[in-house]
Short mmCIF file of C-alpha atoms in Angstrom, two decimals:
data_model
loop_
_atom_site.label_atom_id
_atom_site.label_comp_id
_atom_site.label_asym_id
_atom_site.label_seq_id
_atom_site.Cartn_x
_atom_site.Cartn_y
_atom_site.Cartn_z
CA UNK A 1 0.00 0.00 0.00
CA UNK A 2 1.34 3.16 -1.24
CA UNK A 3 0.09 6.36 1.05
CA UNK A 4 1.37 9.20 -0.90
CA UNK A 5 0.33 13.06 -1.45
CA UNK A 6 -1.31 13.94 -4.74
CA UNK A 7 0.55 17.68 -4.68
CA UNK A 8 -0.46 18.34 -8.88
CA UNK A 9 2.98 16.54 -9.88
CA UNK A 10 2.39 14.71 -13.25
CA UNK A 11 4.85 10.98 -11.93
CA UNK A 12 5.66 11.23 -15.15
CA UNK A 13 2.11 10.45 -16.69
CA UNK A 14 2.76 12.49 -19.72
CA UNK A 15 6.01 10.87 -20.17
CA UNK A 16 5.27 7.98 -20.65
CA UNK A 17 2.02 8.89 -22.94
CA UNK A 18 4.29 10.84 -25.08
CA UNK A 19 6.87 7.81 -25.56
CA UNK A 20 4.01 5.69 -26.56
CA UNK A 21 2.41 8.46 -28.92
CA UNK A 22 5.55 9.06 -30.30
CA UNK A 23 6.77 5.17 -31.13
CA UNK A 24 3.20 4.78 -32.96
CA UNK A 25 4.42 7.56 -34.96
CA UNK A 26 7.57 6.03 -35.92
CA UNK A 27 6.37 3.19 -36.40
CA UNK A 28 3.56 4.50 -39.15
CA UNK A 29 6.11 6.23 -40.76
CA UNK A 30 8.25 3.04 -41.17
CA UNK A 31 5.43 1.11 -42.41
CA UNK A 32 5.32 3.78 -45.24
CA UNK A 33 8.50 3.83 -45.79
CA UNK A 34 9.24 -0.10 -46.09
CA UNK A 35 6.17 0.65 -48.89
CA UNK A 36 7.59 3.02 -50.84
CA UNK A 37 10.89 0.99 -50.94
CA UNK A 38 9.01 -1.86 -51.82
CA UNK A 39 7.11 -0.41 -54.62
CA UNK A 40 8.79 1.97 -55.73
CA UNK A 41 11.47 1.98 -58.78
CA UNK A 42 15.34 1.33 -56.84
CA UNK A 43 17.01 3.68 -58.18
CA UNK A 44 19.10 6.52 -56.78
CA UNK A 45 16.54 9.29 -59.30
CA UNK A 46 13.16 7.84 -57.39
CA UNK A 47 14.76 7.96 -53.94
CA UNK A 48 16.26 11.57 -54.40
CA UNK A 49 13.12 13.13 -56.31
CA UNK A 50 10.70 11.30 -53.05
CA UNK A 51 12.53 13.46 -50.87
CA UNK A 52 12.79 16.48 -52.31
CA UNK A 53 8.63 16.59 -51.99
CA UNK A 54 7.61 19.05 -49.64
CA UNK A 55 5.35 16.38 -47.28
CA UNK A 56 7.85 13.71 -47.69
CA UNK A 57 9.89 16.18 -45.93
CA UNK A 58 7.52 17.72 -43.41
CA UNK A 59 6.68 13.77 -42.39
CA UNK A 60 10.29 12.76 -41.82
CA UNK A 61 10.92 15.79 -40.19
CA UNK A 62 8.11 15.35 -37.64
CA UNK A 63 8.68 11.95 -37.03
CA UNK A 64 12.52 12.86 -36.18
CA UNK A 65 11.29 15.33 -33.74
CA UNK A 66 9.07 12.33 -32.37
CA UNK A 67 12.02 10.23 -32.32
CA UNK A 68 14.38 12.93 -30.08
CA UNK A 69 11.60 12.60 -27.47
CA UNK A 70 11.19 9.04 -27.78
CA UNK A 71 14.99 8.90 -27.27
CA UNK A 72 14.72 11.43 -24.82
CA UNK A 73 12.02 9.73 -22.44
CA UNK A 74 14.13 6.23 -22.63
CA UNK A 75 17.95 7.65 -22.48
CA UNK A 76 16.74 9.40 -19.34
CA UNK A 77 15.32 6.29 -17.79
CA UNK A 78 18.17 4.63 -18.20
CA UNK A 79 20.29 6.76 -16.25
CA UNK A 80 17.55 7.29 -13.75
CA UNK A 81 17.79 3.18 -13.58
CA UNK A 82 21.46 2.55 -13.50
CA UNK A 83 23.14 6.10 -12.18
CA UNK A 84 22.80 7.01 -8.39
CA UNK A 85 25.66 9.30 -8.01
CA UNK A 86 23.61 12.78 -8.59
CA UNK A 87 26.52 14.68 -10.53
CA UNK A 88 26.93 11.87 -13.03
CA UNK A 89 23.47 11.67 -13.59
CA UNK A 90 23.14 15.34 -14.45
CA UNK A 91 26.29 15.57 -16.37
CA UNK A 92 24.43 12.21 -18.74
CA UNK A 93 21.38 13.94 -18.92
CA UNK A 94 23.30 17.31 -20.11
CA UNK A 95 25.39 15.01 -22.80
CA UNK A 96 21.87 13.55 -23.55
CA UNK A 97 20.04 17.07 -24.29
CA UNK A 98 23.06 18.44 -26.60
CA UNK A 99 23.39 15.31 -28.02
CA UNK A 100 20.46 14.99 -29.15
CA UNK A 101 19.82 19.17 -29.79
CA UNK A 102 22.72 18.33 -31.95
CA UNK A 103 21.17 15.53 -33.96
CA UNK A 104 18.10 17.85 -34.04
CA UNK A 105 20.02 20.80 -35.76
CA UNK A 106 21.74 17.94 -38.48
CA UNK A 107 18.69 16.08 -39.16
CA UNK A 108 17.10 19.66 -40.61
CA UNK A 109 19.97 20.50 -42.36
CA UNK A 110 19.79 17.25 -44.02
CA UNK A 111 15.83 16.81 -44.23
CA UNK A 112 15.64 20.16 -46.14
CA UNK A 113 18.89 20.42 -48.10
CA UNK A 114 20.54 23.24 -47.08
CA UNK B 1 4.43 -8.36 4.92
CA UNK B 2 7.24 -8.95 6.86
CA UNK B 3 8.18 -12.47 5.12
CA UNK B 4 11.42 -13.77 4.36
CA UNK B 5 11.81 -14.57 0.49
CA UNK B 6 14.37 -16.31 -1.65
CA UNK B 7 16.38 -13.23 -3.36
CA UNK B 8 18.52 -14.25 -6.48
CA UNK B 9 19.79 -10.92 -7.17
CA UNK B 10 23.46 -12.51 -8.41
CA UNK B 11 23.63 -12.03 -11.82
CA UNK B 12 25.78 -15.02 -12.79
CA UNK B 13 22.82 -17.22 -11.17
CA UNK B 14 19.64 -16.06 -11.77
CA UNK B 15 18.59 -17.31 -15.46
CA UNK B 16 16.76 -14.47 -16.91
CA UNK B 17 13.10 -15.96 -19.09
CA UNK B 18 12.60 -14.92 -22.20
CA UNK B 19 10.57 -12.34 -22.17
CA UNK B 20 13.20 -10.83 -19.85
CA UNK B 21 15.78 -11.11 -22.40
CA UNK B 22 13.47 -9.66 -24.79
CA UNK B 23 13.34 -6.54 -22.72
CA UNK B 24 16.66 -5.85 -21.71
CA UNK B 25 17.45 -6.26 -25.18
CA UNK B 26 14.93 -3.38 -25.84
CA UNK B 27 16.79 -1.63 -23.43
CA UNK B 28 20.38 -2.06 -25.11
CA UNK B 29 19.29 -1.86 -28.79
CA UNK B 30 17.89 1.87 -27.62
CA UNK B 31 21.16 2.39 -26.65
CA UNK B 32 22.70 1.79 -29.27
CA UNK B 33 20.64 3.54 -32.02
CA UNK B 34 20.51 6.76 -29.76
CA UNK B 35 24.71 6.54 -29.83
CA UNK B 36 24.53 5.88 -33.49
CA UNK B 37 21.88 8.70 -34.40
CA UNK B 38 24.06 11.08 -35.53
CA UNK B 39 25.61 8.29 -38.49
CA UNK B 40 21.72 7.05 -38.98
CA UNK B 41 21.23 10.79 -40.16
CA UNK B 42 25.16 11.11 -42.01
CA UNK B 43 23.14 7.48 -43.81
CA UNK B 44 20.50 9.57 -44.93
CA UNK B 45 22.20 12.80 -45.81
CA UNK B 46 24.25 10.35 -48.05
CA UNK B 47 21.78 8.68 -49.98
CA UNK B 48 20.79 12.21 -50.51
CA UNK B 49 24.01 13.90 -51.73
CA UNK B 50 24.89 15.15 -55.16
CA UNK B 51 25.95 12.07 -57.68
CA UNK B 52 29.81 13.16 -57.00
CA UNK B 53 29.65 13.17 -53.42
CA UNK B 54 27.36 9.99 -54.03
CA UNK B 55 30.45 8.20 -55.03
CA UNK B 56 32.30 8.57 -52.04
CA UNK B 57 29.48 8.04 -49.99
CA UNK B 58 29.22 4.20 -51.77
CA UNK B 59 32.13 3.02 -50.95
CA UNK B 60 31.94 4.74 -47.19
CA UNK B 61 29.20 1.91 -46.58
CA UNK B 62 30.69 -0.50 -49.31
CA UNK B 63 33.39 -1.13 -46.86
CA UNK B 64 33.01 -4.49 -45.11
CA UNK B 65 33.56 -3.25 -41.41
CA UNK B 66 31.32 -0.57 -41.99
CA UNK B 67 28.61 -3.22 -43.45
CA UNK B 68 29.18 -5.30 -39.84
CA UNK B 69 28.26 -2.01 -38.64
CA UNK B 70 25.10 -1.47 -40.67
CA UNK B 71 23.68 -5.09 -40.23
CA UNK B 72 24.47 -4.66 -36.19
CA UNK B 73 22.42 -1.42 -36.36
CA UNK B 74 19.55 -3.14 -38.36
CA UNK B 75 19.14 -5.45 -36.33
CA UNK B 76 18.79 -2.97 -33.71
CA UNK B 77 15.99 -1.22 -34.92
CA UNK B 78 14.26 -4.52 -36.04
CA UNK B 79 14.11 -5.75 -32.74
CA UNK B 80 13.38 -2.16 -30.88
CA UNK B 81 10.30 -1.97 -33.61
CA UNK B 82 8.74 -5.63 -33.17
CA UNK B 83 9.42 -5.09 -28.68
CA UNK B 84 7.96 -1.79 -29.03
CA UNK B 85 4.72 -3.01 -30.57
CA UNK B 86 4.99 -6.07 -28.74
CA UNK B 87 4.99 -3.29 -25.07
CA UNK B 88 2.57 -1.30 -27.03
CA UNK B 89 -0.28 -4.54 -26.83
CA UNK B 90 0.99 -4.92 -23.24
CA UNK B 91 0.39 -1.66 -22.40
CA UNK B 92 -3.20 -2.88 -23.17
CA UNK B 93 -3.67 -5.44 -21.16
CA UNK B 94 -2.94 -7.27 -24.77
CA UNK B 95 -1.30 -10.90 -24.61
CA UNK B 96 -0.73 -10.35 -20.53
CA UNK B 97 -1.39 -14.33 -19.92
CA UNK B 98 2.21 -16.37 -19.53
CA UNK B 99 1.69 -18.55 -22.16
CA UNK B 100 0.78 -15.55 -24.72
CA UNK B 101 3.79 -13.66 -23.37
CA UNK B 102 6.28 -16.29 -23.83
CA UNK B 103 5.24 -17.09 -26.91
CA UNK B 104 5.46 -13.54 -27.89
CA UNK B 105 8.46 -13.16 -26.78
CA UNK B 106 9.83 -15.84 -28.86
CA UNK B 107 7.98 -14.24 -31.74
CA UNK B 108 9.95 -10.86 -31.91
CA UNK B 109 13.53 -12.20 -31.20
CA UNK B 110 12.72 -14.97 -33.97
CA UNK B 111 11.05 -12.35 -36.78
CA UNK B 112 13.85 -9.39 -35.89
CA UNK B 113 16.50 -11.97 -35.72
CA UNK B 114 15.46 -13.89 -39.12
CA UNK B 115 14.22 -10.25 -41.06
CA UNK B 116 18.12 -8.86 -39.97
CA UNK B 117 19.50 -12.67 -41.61
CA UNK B 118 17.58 -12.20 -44.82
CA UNK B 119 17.87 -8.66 -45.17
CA UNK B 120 21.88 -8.63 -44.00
CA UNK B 121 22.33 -11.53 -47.29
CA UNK B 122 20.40 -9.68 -49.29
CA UNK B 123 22.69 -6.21 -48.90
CA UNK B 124 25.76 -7.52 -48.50
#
């Protein structure tokens, strides 16, 4: 039995709704993409002219911004699991958000061409 | 409850079930993908460069070590994708009985396993 104060905290409720909403995202957008590979002509013309459409862009983009807090939500609990020592923990979780701001910033570069 | 129960806590004793090794195998395949992000997206940018800088970018993942690489990686996300659904029908109260579990279980380290076999041939 568990007696504890409801004080408005979430206990990570949203969390772990948003890792779920977020892998059903990915995983739609795999599904489409396994399609397109398997329907589509292979060549390196089809694959570069998919991408260069506007919503093929927009999608990948939004599903790599579902990924970072996908990856964000699980990283963390893995510290939280395995690192006790508080210092080390923040210092993993710091490498974890500029990782991953990093990733953000390359993924748009590439996404969109520039 | 103040009752005294058997603890196997030592790791080189307690034989972890299947569905076990299914998750903690979620766990390190996470790992792994969110350490290799930045090359998924160097993959990508890649198969998306200009037909010189195509060139190079063949025979980056042409090279055999860097194909280990790949095939490690794909399996990766194989087995992250069929867990993750697998959790999702958990999550549920989807496939919750033992038996259905197990099985399971089985299921997702078989289909992620065999799908990284055929599709590792097939790309080499």
């Amino acid at each position: 039995m568990v007696n504890r104060i409801v004080v408005g905290a979430g206990y990570g409720l949203r969390d772990w709704v948003m890792q779920r909403v977020t892998a059903v995202i990915m995983a739609l957008y795999t599904v489409a993409l396994v399609l397109f590979l398997l329907t589509a002509p292979s060549s390196y013309e089809a694959w570069q002219s998919f991408f260069k459409s506007t919503w093929v862009q927009v999608l990948t983009q939004t599903t790599i911004v579902a990924l970072l807090l996908h990856v964000w939500v699980g990283i963390r609990d893995v510290w939280m699991d395995y690192v006790k020592p508080v210092g080390v923990r923040l210092a993993l979780h710091s490498f974890t958000i500029v990782w991953l701001a990093s990733c953000f910033i390359y993924s748009v570069k590439v996404v969109w061409g520039l | 409850m103040q009752k005294q129960r058997p603890k196997h806590l030592d790791l080189t004793v307690i034989r972890l079930p299947l569905p076990g090794i299914v998750s903690i195998l979620h766990r390190v395949s996470g790992v792994a993908l969110f350490l290799s992000l930045p090359l998924l997206i160097y993959l990508l940018a890649g198969s998306l460069s200009s037909a010189e800088a195509f060139d190079s970018y063949r025979a980056v993942v042409a090279h055999p070590l860097m194909k280990l690489v790949l095939i490690g990686l794909m399996w990766a996300y194989l087995h992250h994708f069929c867990a993750g659904i697998r959790f999702l029908f958990l999550d549920v109260h989807k496939g919750l009985e033992l038996e259905t579990a197990r099985a399971t279980a089985k299921v997702v380290l078989g289909v992620s396993l065999a799908l990284t076999v055929v599709l590792g041939v097939f790309l080499w």
